[in-house]
Amino acid sequence: MGRGRGVSTGRRYLDEDDVPVRARGGSRPRTRKRPKHEDAKPGFVTAVDRGRYTCLVEDRTVVAMKARELGRGSITVGDRVRLVGDLSGRPDSLARVVRVEERRSVLRRTADDTDPVERVIVANADQLVIVSSLADPPPQPRFIDRCLVAAYDAGLRPLLCLTKVDLAAPDDVLETYSALDLPSVVTSRDGDLDPLREQLAGRVSVLVGSSGVGKSTLVNLLIPEAGRAVGDVNPVTGRGRHTSASAVALTLPDGWIIDTPGVRSFGLAHISPDDVVAGFPDLDEAVAECPPGCAHTADVPGCALDSGTAAGRLDADRVSSLRRLLASREGADDSRAQQ
């Protein structure tokens, strides 16, 4: 018989191999073809909230979801996208993002220097505005240095914005970065903001700073209708309280500013040691004189940073800051900005 466990029909034996089984989900073959959406309209992502993307399409605000064919790729504030569907902007309407245009720049950070997961902060920015208060809380040079490294790595123009100049003088902080030829502005709550407006004009600028330094206050002064929540500084810890919950792009008369949540750390795990060194262009000439494979740390014999510092050619604080960043990437230093 050959198939002793089959079922006799009188003419032949049948078993499970003889029964056709239909594949689950239908028999339609999968295809790699994707719709072209040639009529998709361009948009600019201004906010992201739990899978919903607020986009500016022409002169109206449209809420959209991500089309399934885009897969798991991320969409972030600052992205230039293409949309289809209901683009009316009416309440309860929902469009679809079907394409993300190639990004000109991407600003990233990691949660700390041991975290392998990169977090995209914004896309397509031109300028990174590093906001630091001169008092309450005091300046954080290490945090500023980290932001500078991230800006140089992303190809963004850095701008140092010092707030609360009515509480402390900016001279020491400005002197620390004088070798970098770093553009800077100083502000106060009741001061003239025209110098800052001039630096923002014609650019997409992202504001980054620790909690409590006055980012949201600046935004509200520049754009009164923004209504960003403003916090204060904890009198016990000296740290600012988080007020902005997510990044949001706001339009200026000539340009954009992207306000981001206050952060207490700016991890650089995604940036190589060579790129960290590149974030200190004032030390370039000395580093070029280092022996091959030099780690530029204080315990490496023959590092030109030591001889340059000893000869007075290099700023000892800048060398120390670079070495702290390099050491922190190896887990030997605490990377939190407030320390």
PDB file of N, CA and C in Angstrom, residues 231-276:
ATOM      1  N   GLY A 231      10.162  77.532  33.082  1.00  0.00           N
ATOM      2  CA  GLY A 231      10.388  76.976  34.412  1.00  0.00           C
ATOM      3  C   GLY A 231      11.368  77.815  35.194  1.00  0.00           C
ATOM      4  N   ASP A 232      11.823  77.263  36.310  1.00  0.00           N
ATOM      5  CA  ASP A 232      12.812  77.956  37.119  1.00  0.00           C
ATOM      6  C   ASP A 232      13.865  76.954  37.554  1.00  0.00           C
ATOM      7  N   VAL A 233      14.760  77.391  38.440  1.00  0.00           N
ATOM      8  CA  VAL A 233      15.851  76.551  38.889  1.00  0.00           C
ATOM      9  C   VAL A 233      15.549  76.028  40.278  1.00  0.00           C
ATOM     10  N   ASN A 234      15.759  74.735  40.476  1.00  0.00           N
ATOM     11  CA  ASN A 234      15.543  74.126  41.779  1.00  0.00           C
ATOM     12  C   ASN A 234      16.544  74.696  42.774  1.00  0.00           C
ATOM     13  N   PRO A 235      16.091  75.325  43.867  1.00  0.00           N
ATOM     14  CA  PRO A 235      17.020  75.952  44.800  1.00  0.00           C
ATOM     15  C   PRO A 235      17.882  74.957  45.557  1.00  0.00           C
ATOM     16  N   VAL A 236      17.501  73.677  45.576  1.00  0.00           N
ATOM     17  CA  VAL A 236      18.268  72.669  46.302  1.00  0.00           C
ATOM     18  C   VAL A 236      19.372  72.087  45.433  1.00  0.00           C
ATOM     19  N   THR A 237      19.016  71.661  44.214  1.00  0.00           N
ATOM     20  CA  THR A 237      19.996  71.024  43.335  1.00  0.00           C
ATOM     21  C   THR A 237      20.731  72.007  42.451  1.00  0.00           C
ATOM     22  N   GLY A 238      20.158  73.196  42.235  1.00  0.00           N
ATOM     23  CA  GLY A 238      20.769  74.144  41.314  1.00  0.00           C
ATOM     24  C   GLY A 238      20.538  73.797  39.866  1.00  0.00           C
ATOM     25  N   ARG A 239      19.681  72.826  39.599  1.00  0.00           N
ATOM     26  CA  ARG A 239      19.399  72.414  38.226  1.00  0.00           C
ATOM     27  C   ARG A 239      18.061  72.988  37.776  1.00  0.00           C
ATOM     28  N   GLY A 240      17.962  73.201  36.488  1.00  0.00           N
ATOM     29  CA  GLY A 240      16.707  73.692  35.952  1.00  0.00           C
ATOM     30  C   GLY A 240      15.676  72.597  35.870  1.00  0.00           C
ATOM     31  N   ARG A 241      14.430  73.010  35.903  1.00  0.00           N
ATOM     32  CA  ARG A 241      13.325  72.070  35.735  1.00  0.00           C
ATOM     33  C   ARG A 241      12.928  72.017  34.264  1.00  0.00           C
ATOM     34  N   HIS A 242      12.675  70.809  33.762  1.00  0.00           N
ATOM     35  CA  HIS A 242      12.271  70.646  32.367  1.00  0.00           C
ATOM     36  C   HIS A 242      10.914  71.308  32.138  1.00  0.00           C
ATOM     37  N   THR A 243      10.811  72.091  31.067  1.00  0.00           N
ATOM     38  CA  THR A 243       9.533  72.705  30.720  1.00  0.00           C
ATOM     39  C   THR A 243       9.100  72.299  29.318  1.00  0.00           C
ATOM     40  N   SER A 244       9.997  72.317  28.341  1.00  0.00           N
ATOM     41  CA  SER A 244       9.654  71.898  26.985  1.00  0.00           C
ATOM     42  C   SER A 244       9.682  70.380  26.912  1.00  0.00           C
ATOM     43  N   ALA A 245       8.586  69.777  26.471  1.00  0.00           N
ATOM     44  CA  ALA A 245       8.490  68.320  26.452  1.00  0.00           C
ATOM     45  C   ALA A 245       9.002  67.723  25.149  1.00  0.00           C
ATOM     46  N   SER A 246       8.996  68.482  24.075  1.00  0.00           N
ATOM     47  CA  SER A 246       9.433  67.961  22.784  1.00  0.00           C
ATOM     48  C   SER A 246       9.897  69.111  21.907  1.00  0.00           C
ATOM     49  N   ALA A 247      10.649  68.750  20.875  1.00  0.00           N
ATOM     50  CA  ALA A 247      11.142  69.773  19.958  1.00  0.00           C
ATOM     51  C   ALA A 247       9.991  70.326  19.121  1.00  0.00           C
ATOM     52  N   VAL A 248      10.075  71.614  18.813  1.00  0.00           N
ATOM     53  CA  VAL A 248       9.059  72.235  17.975  1.00  0.00           C
ATOM     54  C   VAL A 248       9.716  73.331  17.149  1.00  0.00           C
ATOM     55  N   ALA A 249       9.361  73.403  15.875  1.00  0.00           N
ATOM     56  CA  ALA A 249       9.883  74.433  14.979  1.00  0.00           C
ATOM     57  C   ALA A 249       8.906  75.599  14.928  1.00  0.00           C
ATOM     58  N   LEU A 250       9.443  76.793  15.095  1.00  0.00           N
ATOM     59  CA  LEU A 250       8.631  78.007  15.118  1.00  0.00           C
ATOM     60  C   LEU A 250       9.174  78.981  14.087  1.00  0.00           C
ATOM     61  N   THR A 251       8.284  79.635  13.391  1.00  0.00           N
ATOM     62  CA  THR A 251       8.702  80.499  12.303  1.00  0.00           C
ATOM     63  C   THR A 251       9.024  81.903  12.787  1.00  0.00           C
ATOM     64  N   LEU A 252      10.085  82.462  12.217  1.00  0.00           N
ATOM     65  CA  LEU A 252      10.483  83.841  12.432  1.00  0.00           C
ATOM     66  C   LEU A 252      10.144  84.639  11.184  1.00  0.00           C
ATOM     67  N   PRO A 253      10.205  85.963  11.241  1.00  0.00           N
ATOM     68  CA  PRO A 253       9.985  86.737  10.017  1.00  0.00           C
ATOM     69  C   PRO A 253      10.929  86.337   8.889  1.00  0.00           C
ATOM     70  N   ASP A 254      12.146  85.905   9.258  1.00  0.00           N
ATOM     71  CA  ASP A 254      13.114  85.466   8.247  1.00  0.00           C
ATOM     72  C   ASP A 254      13.911  84.303   8.814  1.00  0.00           C
ATOM     73  N   GLY A 255      13.316  83.112   8.799  1.00  0.00           N
ATOM     74  CA  GLY A 255      14.006  81.940   9.307  1.00  0.00           C
ATOM     75  C   GLY A 255      13.140  81.109  10.232  1.00  0.00           C
ATOM     76  N   TRP A 256      13.772  80.123  10.859  1.00  0.00           N
ATOM     77  CA  TRP A 256      13.099  79.224  11.782  1.00  0.00           C
ATOM     78  C   TRP A 256      13.964  79.051  13.026  1.00  0.00           C
ATOM     79  N   ILE A 257      13.317  78.868  14.183  1.00  0.00           N
ATOM     80  CA  ILE A 257      14.026  78.396  15.359  1.00  0.00           C
ATOM     81  C   ILE A 257      13.348  77.121  15.831  1.00  0.00           C
ATOM     82  N   ILE A 258      14.150  76.169  16.249  1.00  0.00           N
ATOM     83  CA  ILE A 258      13.640  74.904  16.764  1.00  0.00           C
ATOM     84  C   ILE A 258      14.015  74.832  18.235  1.00  0.00           C
ATOM     85  N   ASP A 259      13.007  74.913  19.083  1.00  0.00           N
ATOM     86  CA  ASP A 259      13.216  74.818  20.524  1.00  0.00           C
ATOM     87  C   ASP A 259      13.216  73.343  20.909  1.00  0.00           C
ATOM     88  N   THR A 260      14.178  72.939  21.732  1.00  0.00           N
ATOM     89  CA  THR A 260      14.298  71.544  22.145  1.00  0.00           C
ATOM     90  C   THR A 260      14.162  71.431  23.659  1.00  0.00           C
ATOM     91  N   PRO A 261      13.787  70.252  24.162  1.00  0.00           N
ATOM     92  CA  PRO A 261      13.712  70.075  25.622  1.00  0.00           C
ATOM     93  C   PRO A 261      15.085  70.284  26.253  1.00  0.00           C
ATOM     94  N   GLY A 262      15.099  70.821  27.471  1.00  0.00           N
ATOM     95  CA  GLY A 262      16.353  70.957  28.191  1.00  0.00           C
ATOM     96  C   GLY A 262      16.962  69.593  28.474  1.00  0.00           C
ATOM     97  N   VAL A 263      18.278  69.490  28.353  1.00  0.00           N
ATOM     98  CA  VAL A 263      18.960  68.217  28.586  1.00  0.00           C
ATOM     99  C   VAL A 263      20.005  68.384  29.676  1.00  0.00           C
ATOM    100  N   ARG A 264      20.266  67.310  30.394  1.00  0.00           N
ATOM    101  CA  ARG A 264      21.295  67.338  31.431  1.00  0.00           C
ATOM    102  C   ARG A 264      22.550  66.590  30.994  1.00  0.00           C
ATOM    103  N   SER A 265      22.505  65.983  29.833  1.00  0.00           N
ATOM    104  CA  SER A 265      23.695  65.324  29.304  1.00  0.00           C
ATOM    105  C   SER A 265      23.650  65.394  27.790  1.00  0.00           C
ATOM    106  N   PHE A 266      24.821  65.358  27.189  1.00  0.00           N
ATOM    107  CA  PHE A 266      24.913  65.379  25.731  1.00  0.00           C
ATOM    108  C   PHE A 266      25.974  64.351  25.353  1.00  0.00           C
ATOM    109  N   GLY A 267      25.528  63.078  25.254  1.00  0.00           N
ATOM    110  CA  GLY A 267      26.461  61.996  24.974  1.00  0.00           C
ATOM    111  C   GLY A 267      27.042  62.079  23.578  1.00  0.00           C
ATOM    112  N   LEU A 268      28.316  61.672  23.466  1.00  0.00           N
ATOM    113  CA  LEU A 268      29.028  61.729  22.185  1.00  0.00           C
ATOM    114  C   LEU A 268      29.494  60.353  21.737  1.00  0.00           C
ATOM    115  N   ALA A 269      28.794  59.307  22.174  1.00  0.00           N
ATOM    116  CA  ALA A 269      29.236  57.959  21.829  1.00  0.00           C
ATOM    117  C   ALA A 269      29.239  57.723  20.324  1.00  0.00           C
ATOM    118  N   HIS A 270      28.439  58.455  19.571  1.00  0.00           N
ATOM    119  CA  HIS A 270      28.335  58.260  18.129  1.00  0.00           C
ATOM    120  C   HIS A 270      29.438  58.991  17.369  1.00  0.00           C
ATOM    121  N   ILE A 271      30.265  59.751  18.075  1.00  0.00           N
ATOM    122  CA  ILE A 271      31.330  60.521  17.429  1.00  0.00           C
ATOM    123  C   ILE A 271      32.674  59.898  17.774  1.00  0.00           C
ATOM    124  N   SER A 272      33.503  59.653  16.769  1.00  0.00           N
ATOM    125  CA  SER A 272      34.791  59.004  16.983  1.00  0.00           C
ATOM    126  C   SER A 272      35.758  59.940  17.699  1.00  0.00           C
ATOM    127  N   PRO A 273      36.818  59.412  18.334  1.00  0.00           N
ATOM    128  CA  PRO A 273      37.815  60.271  18.985  1.00  0.00           C
ATOM    129  C   PRO A 273      38.419  61.304  18.033  1.00  0.00           C
ATOM    130  N   ASP A 274      38.676  60.914  16.782  1.00  0.00           N
ATOM    131  CA  ASP A 274      39.237  61.865  15.816  1.00  0.00           C
ATOM    132  C   ASP A 274      38.270  63.021  15.576  1.00  0.00           C
ATOM    133  N   ASP A 275      36.973  62.713  15.563  1.00  0.00           N
ATOM    134  CA  ASP A 275      35.984  63.773  15.360  1.00  0.00           C
ATOM    135  C   ASP A 275      35.879  64.668  16.591  1.00  0.00           C
ATOM    136  N   VAL A 276      36.094  64.095  17.778  1.00  0.00           N
ATOM    137  CA  VAL A 276      36.109  64.909  18.987  1.00  0.00           C
ATOM    138  C   VAL A 276      37.262  65.906  18.922  1.00  0.00           C
TER     139      VAL A 276
END
